[in-house]
């Protein structure tokens, strides 16, 4: 208790203490030396025995507020019932409205841009597409920084660059790859508008899935008997989250494809959306290296695929396009990003079953609401 006193004083619940003890290497076997069945039981006793900062501040201010409360109750007795619950309810509704607005922001902005592009032609279409792309970029960036999927740790510039490259390839890459294999491009190539719109709309279910994981994980300690039991109980929820998101994204791809009369790129956009969700979940819980490597690997495969197709036009280098051409002939141009992002997403899913099932991954950070 002396060694971890600072942790106990700022903890908001026993889970935060258990997570901190786990991060320091304390196991259920260590807890048994202190006559506790597991780390959670030990954390509960430490939480109960050490006074926390909030309790100390409340005790110091209790005498000061006593007289004021007496005068307030006598002079404002008629307003007491309204003051008790209204501020909390209004704050909760305001927080929910802000949460929902930021979750829906990318999809709403992208929908407006797509409608504007479809209803115009010529130079106005080019202007709307250019300005709209910038607005969608800013809206998505704002949602990621302030919305439900915001991260407490800063990501590297390389991670940002690969993320935007993967999104750009989802819109431009398949058409450019097809044109390159046919000896082009000889002009503008078709854009995957349906994939872009579905991915933007999928930010809302991604935010809901992240919230579901956080809520379910923080409820598990009450029924867990130790760290291993906690990991076993969180693992099914962790596997359910990308499954639910992938189902929602598939429905959005079908809907957007039908509305825009475009083929739904289930493999390419589905694997990319799952990869971005898992990368963001890991980053939001403090694991930044694996997402950076996975995003970089997927983006590098797409760069190499495009590079080999155009490099094959050099004298004596036609063999460079054979692997990509074979994959495209068998499964279409969407197979390239589908394989790249799918393998990266699978690697992150396996990694998350070992990292996001730890109690320390779900402890509330210092200063969190």
Coordinates of C-alpha atoms in Angstrom, one line a residue:
X1 CA 0.0 0.0 0.0
X2 CA 2.9 2.3 0.6
X3 CA 4.4 1.6 -2.8
X4 CA 1.2 2.1 -4.7
X5 CA -0.3 4.8 -2.5
X6 CA -0.4 7.4 -5.3
X7 CA -2.3 5.0 -7.5
X8 CA -4.9 4.2 -4.8
X9 CA -5.4 7.9 -4.0
X10 CA -6.3 8.9 -7.5
X11 CA -8.2 5.7 -8.5
X12 CA -11.9 6.1 -9.2
X13 CA -12.7 2.5 -8.7
X14 CA -11.0 -0.8 -7.7
X15 CA -10.6 -1.8 -11.4
X16 CA -8.2 1.1 -11.9
X17 CA -6.1 -0.2 -9.0
X18 CA -6.2 -3.7 -10.3
X19 CA -5.1 -2.5 -13.7
X20 CA -2.2 -0.6 -12.2
X21 CA -1.1 -3.6 -10.1
X22 CA -1.2 -5.8 -13.2
X23 CA 0.9 -3.2 -15.1
X24 CA 3.4 -3.4 -12.3
X25 CA 3.6 -7.2 -12.6
X26 CA 1.4 -8.2 -9.7
X27 CA -0.4 -11.5 -10.4
X28 CA -3.0 -13.6 -8.6
X29 CA -0.2 -15.6 -7.1
X30 CA 1.3 -12.4 -5.7
X31 CA -2.1 -11.5 -4.3
X32 CA -2.3 -14.9 -2.5
X33 CA 0.7 -13.9 -0.4
X34 CA -1.4 -11.1 1.0
X35 CA -4.3 -13.6 1.7
X36 CA -6.4 -12.6 -1.2
X37 CA -7.8 -14.9 -3.8
X38 CA -6.9 -12.6 -6.8
X39 CA -5.7 -9.2 -7.8
X40 CA -9.3 -7.8 -7.9
X41 CA -9.9 -8.7 -4.2
X42 CA -6.6 -7.1 -3.2
X43 CA -7.4 -4.0 -5.2
X44 CA -10.8 -3.8 -3.4
X45 CA -9.2 -3.8 0.0
X46 CA -6.6 -1.2 -1.1
X47 CA -9.4 1.0 -2.6
X48 CA -11.3 0.8 0.7
X49 CA -8.3 1.5 3.1
X50 CA -6.6 4.4 1.3
X51 CA -8.3 7.8 1.3
X52 CA -8.6 9.3 -2.1
X53 CA -8.2 12.9 -3.3
X54 CA -11.9 13.4 -3.8
X55 CA -12.7 12.2 -0.3
X56 CA -10.0 14.3 1.3
X57 CA -11.2 17.4 -0.5
X58 CA -14.8 16.7 0.5
X59 CA -13.8 16.3 4.2
X60 CA -11.9 19.6 4.2
X61 CA -14.8 21.5 2.7
X62 CA -17.6 19.8 4.6
X63 CA -17.5 22.4 7.5
X64 CA -17.3 25.3 5.1
X65 CA -20.3 24.3 3.1
X66 CA -22.5 23.3 6.1
X67 CA -23.6 26.9 7.0
X68 CA -24.1 27.8 3.4
X69 CA -26.3 24.8 2.8
X70 CA -28.4 25.7 5.8
X71 CA -29.0 29.2 4.5
X72 CA -29.6 27.9 1.0
X73 CA -32.2 25.4 2.2
X74 CA -34.1 28.0 4.1
X75 CA -34.1 30.7 1.4
X76 CA -34.5 28.5 -1.7
X77 CA -36.6 25.6 -0.4
X78 CA -39.1 26.0 -3.2
X79 CA -36.3 25.5 -5.8
X80 CA -34.7 22.5 -4.2
X81 CA -36.4 19.8 -6.2
X82 CA -35.6 21.4 -9.5
X83 CA -31.9 22.0 -8.7
X84 CA -31.2 18.4 -7.6
X85 CA -31.6 16.6 -10.8
X86 CA -31.9 19.2 -13.6
X87 CA -28.2 20.1 -14.0
X88 CA -27.1 16.5 -14.1
X89 CA -29.8 15.5 -16.6
X90 CA -29.0 18.5 -18.8
X91 CA -25.3 17.8 -18.7
X92 CA -25.9 14.1 -19.6
X93 CA -28.2 15.1 -22.6
X94 CA -25.6 17.7 -23.8
X95 CA -22.8 15.1 -23.6
X96 CA -25.0 12.6 -25.5
X97 CA -25.9 15.1 -28.2
X98 CA -22.3 16.1 -28.7
X99 CA -21.3 12.4 -28.8
X100 CA -24.0 11.7 -31.5
X101 CA -23.2 14.8 -33.5
X102 CA -19.5 14.0 -33.8
X103 CA -20.2 10.3 -34.6
X104 CA -22.6 11.3 -37.4
X105 CA -20.4 14.2 -38.7
X106 CA -18.2 12.3 -41.2
X107 CA -21.2 10.5 -42.8
X108 CA -23.3 13.6 -43.0
X109 CA -20.6 15.7 -44.6
X110 CA -19.7 12.9 -47.1
X111 CA -23.3 12.4 -48.1
X112 CA -23.8 16.1 -48.8
X113 CA -20.6 16.1 -51.0
X114 CA -21.7 12.9 -52.9
X115 CA -25.1 14.4 -53.6
X116 CA -23.5 17.6 -54.8
X117 CA -21.2 15.8 -57.1
X118 CA -24.1 13.7 -58.6
X119 CA -26.3 16.7 -59.2
X120 CA -23.6 18.8 -61.0
X121 CA -21.4 18.5 -64.1
X122 CA -18.3 20.0 -65.6
X123 CA -16.4 22.6 -63.7
X124 CA -18.9 22.9 -60.8
X125 CA -18.6 19.2 -60.2
X126 CA -14.8 19.4 -60.0
X127 CA -15.0 22.4 -57.6
X128 CA -17.5 20.5 -55.4
X129 CA -15.5 17.4 -55.4
X130 CA -12.2 19.2 -54.5
X131 CA -13.7 21.4 -51.8
X132 CA -15.9 18.5 -50.5
X133 CA -12.8 16.2 -50.1
X134 CA -11.2 18.9 -48.0
X135 CA -14.3 19.3 -45.9
X136 CA -14.7 15.6 -45.4
X137 CA -11.0 15.4 -44.4
X138 CA -11.5 18.1 -41.8
X139 CA -14.8 16.7 -40.5
X140 CA -13.2 13.2 -40.1
X141 CA -10.2 14.7 -38.4
X142 CA -12.4 16.7 -36.0
X143 CA -14.5 13.6 -35.2
X144 CA -11.3 11.5 -34.5
X145 CA -9.8 14.2 -32.2
X146 CA -13.0 15.2 -30.3
X147 CA -15.4 12.3 -30.9
X148 CA -16.0 8.9 -29.3
X149 CA -12.9 7.4 -31.0
X150 CA -10.5 10.0 -29.7
X151 CA -7.2 8.8 -28.3
X152 CA -5.3 9.8 -25.2
X153 CA -1.9 9.1 -26.8
X154 CA -0.5 10.9 -29.9
X155 CA -0.1 8.8 -33.0
X156 CA 2.9 9.2 -35.3
X157 CA 2.9 11.1 -38.5
X158 CA 3.6 7.8 -40.3
X159 CA 0.5 6.3 -38.9
X160 CA -1.6 9.3 -40.1
X161 CA 0.1 9.2 -43.6
X162 CA -0.6 5.4 -44.1
X163 CA -4.2 5.9 -42.9
X164 CA -5.0 8.6 -45.4
X165 CA -3.2 6.6 -48.1
X166 CA -5.4 3.6 -47.4
X167 CA -8.5 5.8 -47.6
X168 CA -7.4 7.4 -50.8
X169 CA -6.7 4.1 -52.3
X170 CA -10.2 2.9 -51.4
X171 CA -11.5 5.7 -53.6
X172 CA -9.0 5.9 -56.4
X173 CA -6.9 2.8 -56.3
X174 CA -9.0 0.1 -58.0
X175 CA -9.8 2.3 -61.0
X176 CA -6.1 3.3 -61.3
X177 CA -5.0 -0.3 -61.0
X178 CA -7.4 -1.5 -63.7
X179 CA -6.4 1.4 -66.0
X180 CA -2.7 0.6 -65.5
X181 CA -3.1 -3.1 -66.4
X182 CA -5.0 -2.0 -69.6
X183 CA -2.1 0.3 -70.6
X184 CA -3.6 3.5 -69.3
X185 CA -4.7 5.6 -67.7
X186 CA -6.0 7.4 -70.9
X187 CA -8.1 9.8 -69.0
X188 CA -10.1 10.1 -65.7
X189 CA -10.8 6.6 -64.2
X190 CA -13.9 5.7 -62.2
X191 CA -14.0 6.4 -58.5
X192 CA -15.3 4.1 -55.8
X193 CA -17.8 6.7 -54.5
X194 CA -20.0 4.0 -52.8
X195 CA -17.1 2.7 -50.8
X196 CA -16.1 6.2 -49.7
X197 CA -19.6 7.0 -48.6
X198 CA -20.1 3.7 -46.8
X199 CA -16.8 4.1 -44.9
X200 CA -17.7 7.6 -43.8
X201 CA -21.2 6.5 -42.7
X202 CA -19.5 3.6 -40.8
X203 CA -17.8 5.9 -38.4
X204 CA -21.1 6.0 -36.3
X205 CA -21.3 2.2 -35.8
X206 CA -17.5 2.1 -35.2
X207 CA -18.0 4.7 -32.4
X208 CA -20.9 2.6 -30.9
X209 CA -18.8 -0.6 -31.1
X210 CA -15.9 1.1 -29.3
X211 CA -18.4 2.3 -26.6
X212 CA -19.9 -1.1 -26.3
X213 CA -16.4 -2.7 -25.7
X214 CA -15.6 0.0 -23.0
X215 CA -18.8 -0.4 -21.1
X216 CA -18.9 -4.2 -21.2
X217 CA -15.2 -4.5 -20.2
X218 CA -15.7 -2.2 -17.2
X219 CA -18.6 -4.4 -16.0
X220 CA -16.6 -7.6 -16.1
X221 CA -14.5 -7.2 -12.8
X222 CA -17.6 -7.6 -10.7
X223 CA -18.1 -11.2 -11.9
X224 CA -14.4 -12.1 -12.4
X225 CA -12.3 -14.1 -10.0
X226 CA -8.9 -13.0 -11.3
X227 CA -7.0 -11.6 -14.2
X228 CA -7.3 -14.7 -16.2
X229 CA -11.0 -14.9 -15.6
X230 CA -11.3 -11.3 -16.6
X231 CA -9.5 -11.9 -19.9
X232 CA -11.7 -14.9 -20.7
X233 CA -14.8 -12.9 -20.1
X234 CA -13.7 -9.9 -22.2
X235 CA -12.5 -12.0 -25.2
X236 CA -16.0 -12.9 -26.5
X237 CA -17.0 -9.2 -26.4
X238 CA -13.8 -8.2 -28.1
X239 CA -14.5 -10.7 -30.9
X240 CA -18.1 -9.6 -31.1
X241 CA -17.2 -5.9 -31.7
X242 CA -15.5 -6.2 -35.1
X243 CA -18.1 -8.8 -36.2
X244 CA -21.0 -6.3 -35.5
X245 CA -19.1 -3.5 -37.2
X246 CA -18.4 -5.7 -40.2
X247 CA -22.1 -6.5 -40.5
X248 CA -23.0 -2.8 -40.3
X249 CA -20.4 -1.9 -42.9
X250 CA -21.6 -4.6 -45.2
X251 CA -25.2 -3.3 -45.0
X252 CA -23.9 0.3 -45.7
X253 CA -21.9 -0.9 -48.7
X254 CA -25.0 -2.7 -50.1
X255 CA -27.2 0.4 -49.5
X256 CA -24.7 2.9 -50.9
X257 CA -23.9 0.6 -53.9
X258 CA -27.6 0.3 -54.7
X259 CA -28.3 4.1 -54.3
X260 CA -25.3 5.1 -56.4
X261 CA -25.6 2.3 -58.9
X262 CA -22.0 1.1 -58.2
X263 CA -20.7 -2.4 -57.3
X264 CA -20.3 -2.9 -53.6
X265 CA -16.6 -3.5 -52.8
X266 CA -17.3 -5.9 -49.9
X267 CA -13.8 -7.3 -49.7
X268 CA -11.7 -4.1 -50.1
X269 CA -13.9 -1.7 -48.1
X270 CA -14.9 -4.3 -45.5
X271 CA -11.3 -5.3 -44.7
X272 CA -10.2 -1.7 -44.7
X273 CA -13.0 -0.7 -42.3
X274 CA -12.2 -3.5 -39.9
X275 CA -8.5 -2.7 -40.0
X276 CA -9.1 0.9 -39.2
X277 CA -11.5 0.0 -36.4
X278 CA -9.0 -2.4 -34.7
X279 CA -6.1 0.0 -35.2
X280 CA -8.1 2.8 -33.5
X281 CA -9.3 0.6 -30.7
X282 CA -5.7 -0.4 -29.9
X283 CA -4.4 3.1 -30.2
X284 CA -7.2 4.4 -27.9
X285 CA -6.2 1.9 -25.2
X286 CA -2.5 2.9 -25.4
X287 CA -1.1 0.3 -27.9
X288 CA 0.3 2.3 -30.8
X289 CA 3.1 0.2 -32.3
X290 CA 1.1 -2.7 -33.7
X291 CA -1.4 -0.5 -35.4
X292 CA 1.4 1.6 -37.0
X293 CA 3.1 -1.6 -38.3
X294 CA -0.2 -3.1 -39.6
X295 CA -1.3 0.1 -41.4
X296 CA 2.2 0.6 -42.8
X297 CA 2.3 -3.0 -44.1
X298 CA -1.1 -2.8 -45.8
X299 CA -0.3 0.5 -47.4
X300 CA 3.1 -0.7 -48.5
X301 CA 1.5 -3.7 -50.3
X302 CA -0.8 -1.4 -52.2
X303 CA 2.0 0.9 -53.1
X304 CA 4.1 -2.1 -54.4
X305 CA 1.1 -3.4 -56.4
X306 CA 0.7 -0.1 -58.2
X307 CA 4.4 0.4 -58.6
X308 CA 5.0 -3.0 -60.2
X309 CA 2.1 -2.5 -62.7
X310 CA 3.6 0.8 -63.9
X311 CA 7.2 -0.4 -63.7
X312 CA 6.4 -3.3 -65.9
X313 CA 6.3 -0.9 -68.9
X314 CA 10.0 -0.5 -68.7
X315 CA 11.9 -2.6 -71.3
X316 CA 12.4 -6.1 -70.1
X317 CA 10.3 -5.7 -67.0
X318 CA 6.9 -7.0 -68.1
X319 CA 7.2 -9.9 -65.7
X320 CA 6.7 -7.4 -62.8
X321 CA 3.0 -7.1 -63.5
X322 CA 2.3 -10.8 -63.6
X323 CA 1.5 -11.4 -59.9
X324 CA -0.8 -8.5 -59.6
X325 CA -2.4 -9.2 -63.0
X326 CA -3.1 -12.8 -62.0
X327 CA -4.8 -11.8 -58.8
X328 CA -6.9 -9.2 -60.6
X329 CA -7.9 -11.6 -63.4
X330 CA -9.0 -14.2 -60.8
X331 CA -10.8 -12.0 -58.2
X332 CA -10.9 -8.4 -59.6
X333 CA -8.9 -5.3 -58.6
X334 CA -10.5 -5.2 -55.1
X335 CA -8.6 -8.4 -54.2
X336 CA -5.4 -6.4 -53.8
X337 CA -6.6 -4.1 -51.0
X338 CA -8.8 -6.9 -49.7
X339 CA -5.8 -9.2 -49.2
X340 CA -3.5 -6.4 -47.9
X341 CA -6.0 -5.0 -45.4
X342 CA -7.5 -8.3 -44.5
X343 CA -4.2 -9.9 -43.5
X344 CA -3.3 -6.7 -41.5
X345 CA -6.7 -6.8 -39.8
X346 CA -6.3 -10.4 -38.9
X347 CA -2.9 -9.7 -37.3
X348 CA -4.4 -6.9 -35.3
X349 CA -7.3 -9.0 -34.2
X350 CA -4.9 -11.7 -32.9
X351 CA -2.8 -9.1 -31.2
X352 CA -5.8 -7.5 -29.6
X353 CA -6.9 -10.8 -28.0
X354 CA -3.7 -10.6 -26.0
X355 CA -3.6 -6.9 -25.2
X356 CA -7.2 -5.6 -25.0
X357 CA -8.1 -8.5 -22.7
X358 CA -5.9 -7.1 -19.9
X359 CA -7.5 -5.2 -17.1
X360 CA -4.9 -2.5 -17.4
X361 CA -6.1 -1.8 -21.0
X362 CA -9.5 -0.7 -19.7
X363 CA -8.5 1.4 -16.7
X364 CA -9.7 5.0 -16.9
X365 CA -6.8 7.3 -17.6
X366 CA -6.0 10.0 -15.2
X367 CA -8.4 12.9 -15.6
X368 CA -10.9 11.0 -17.7
X369 CA -14.5 11.9 -17.2

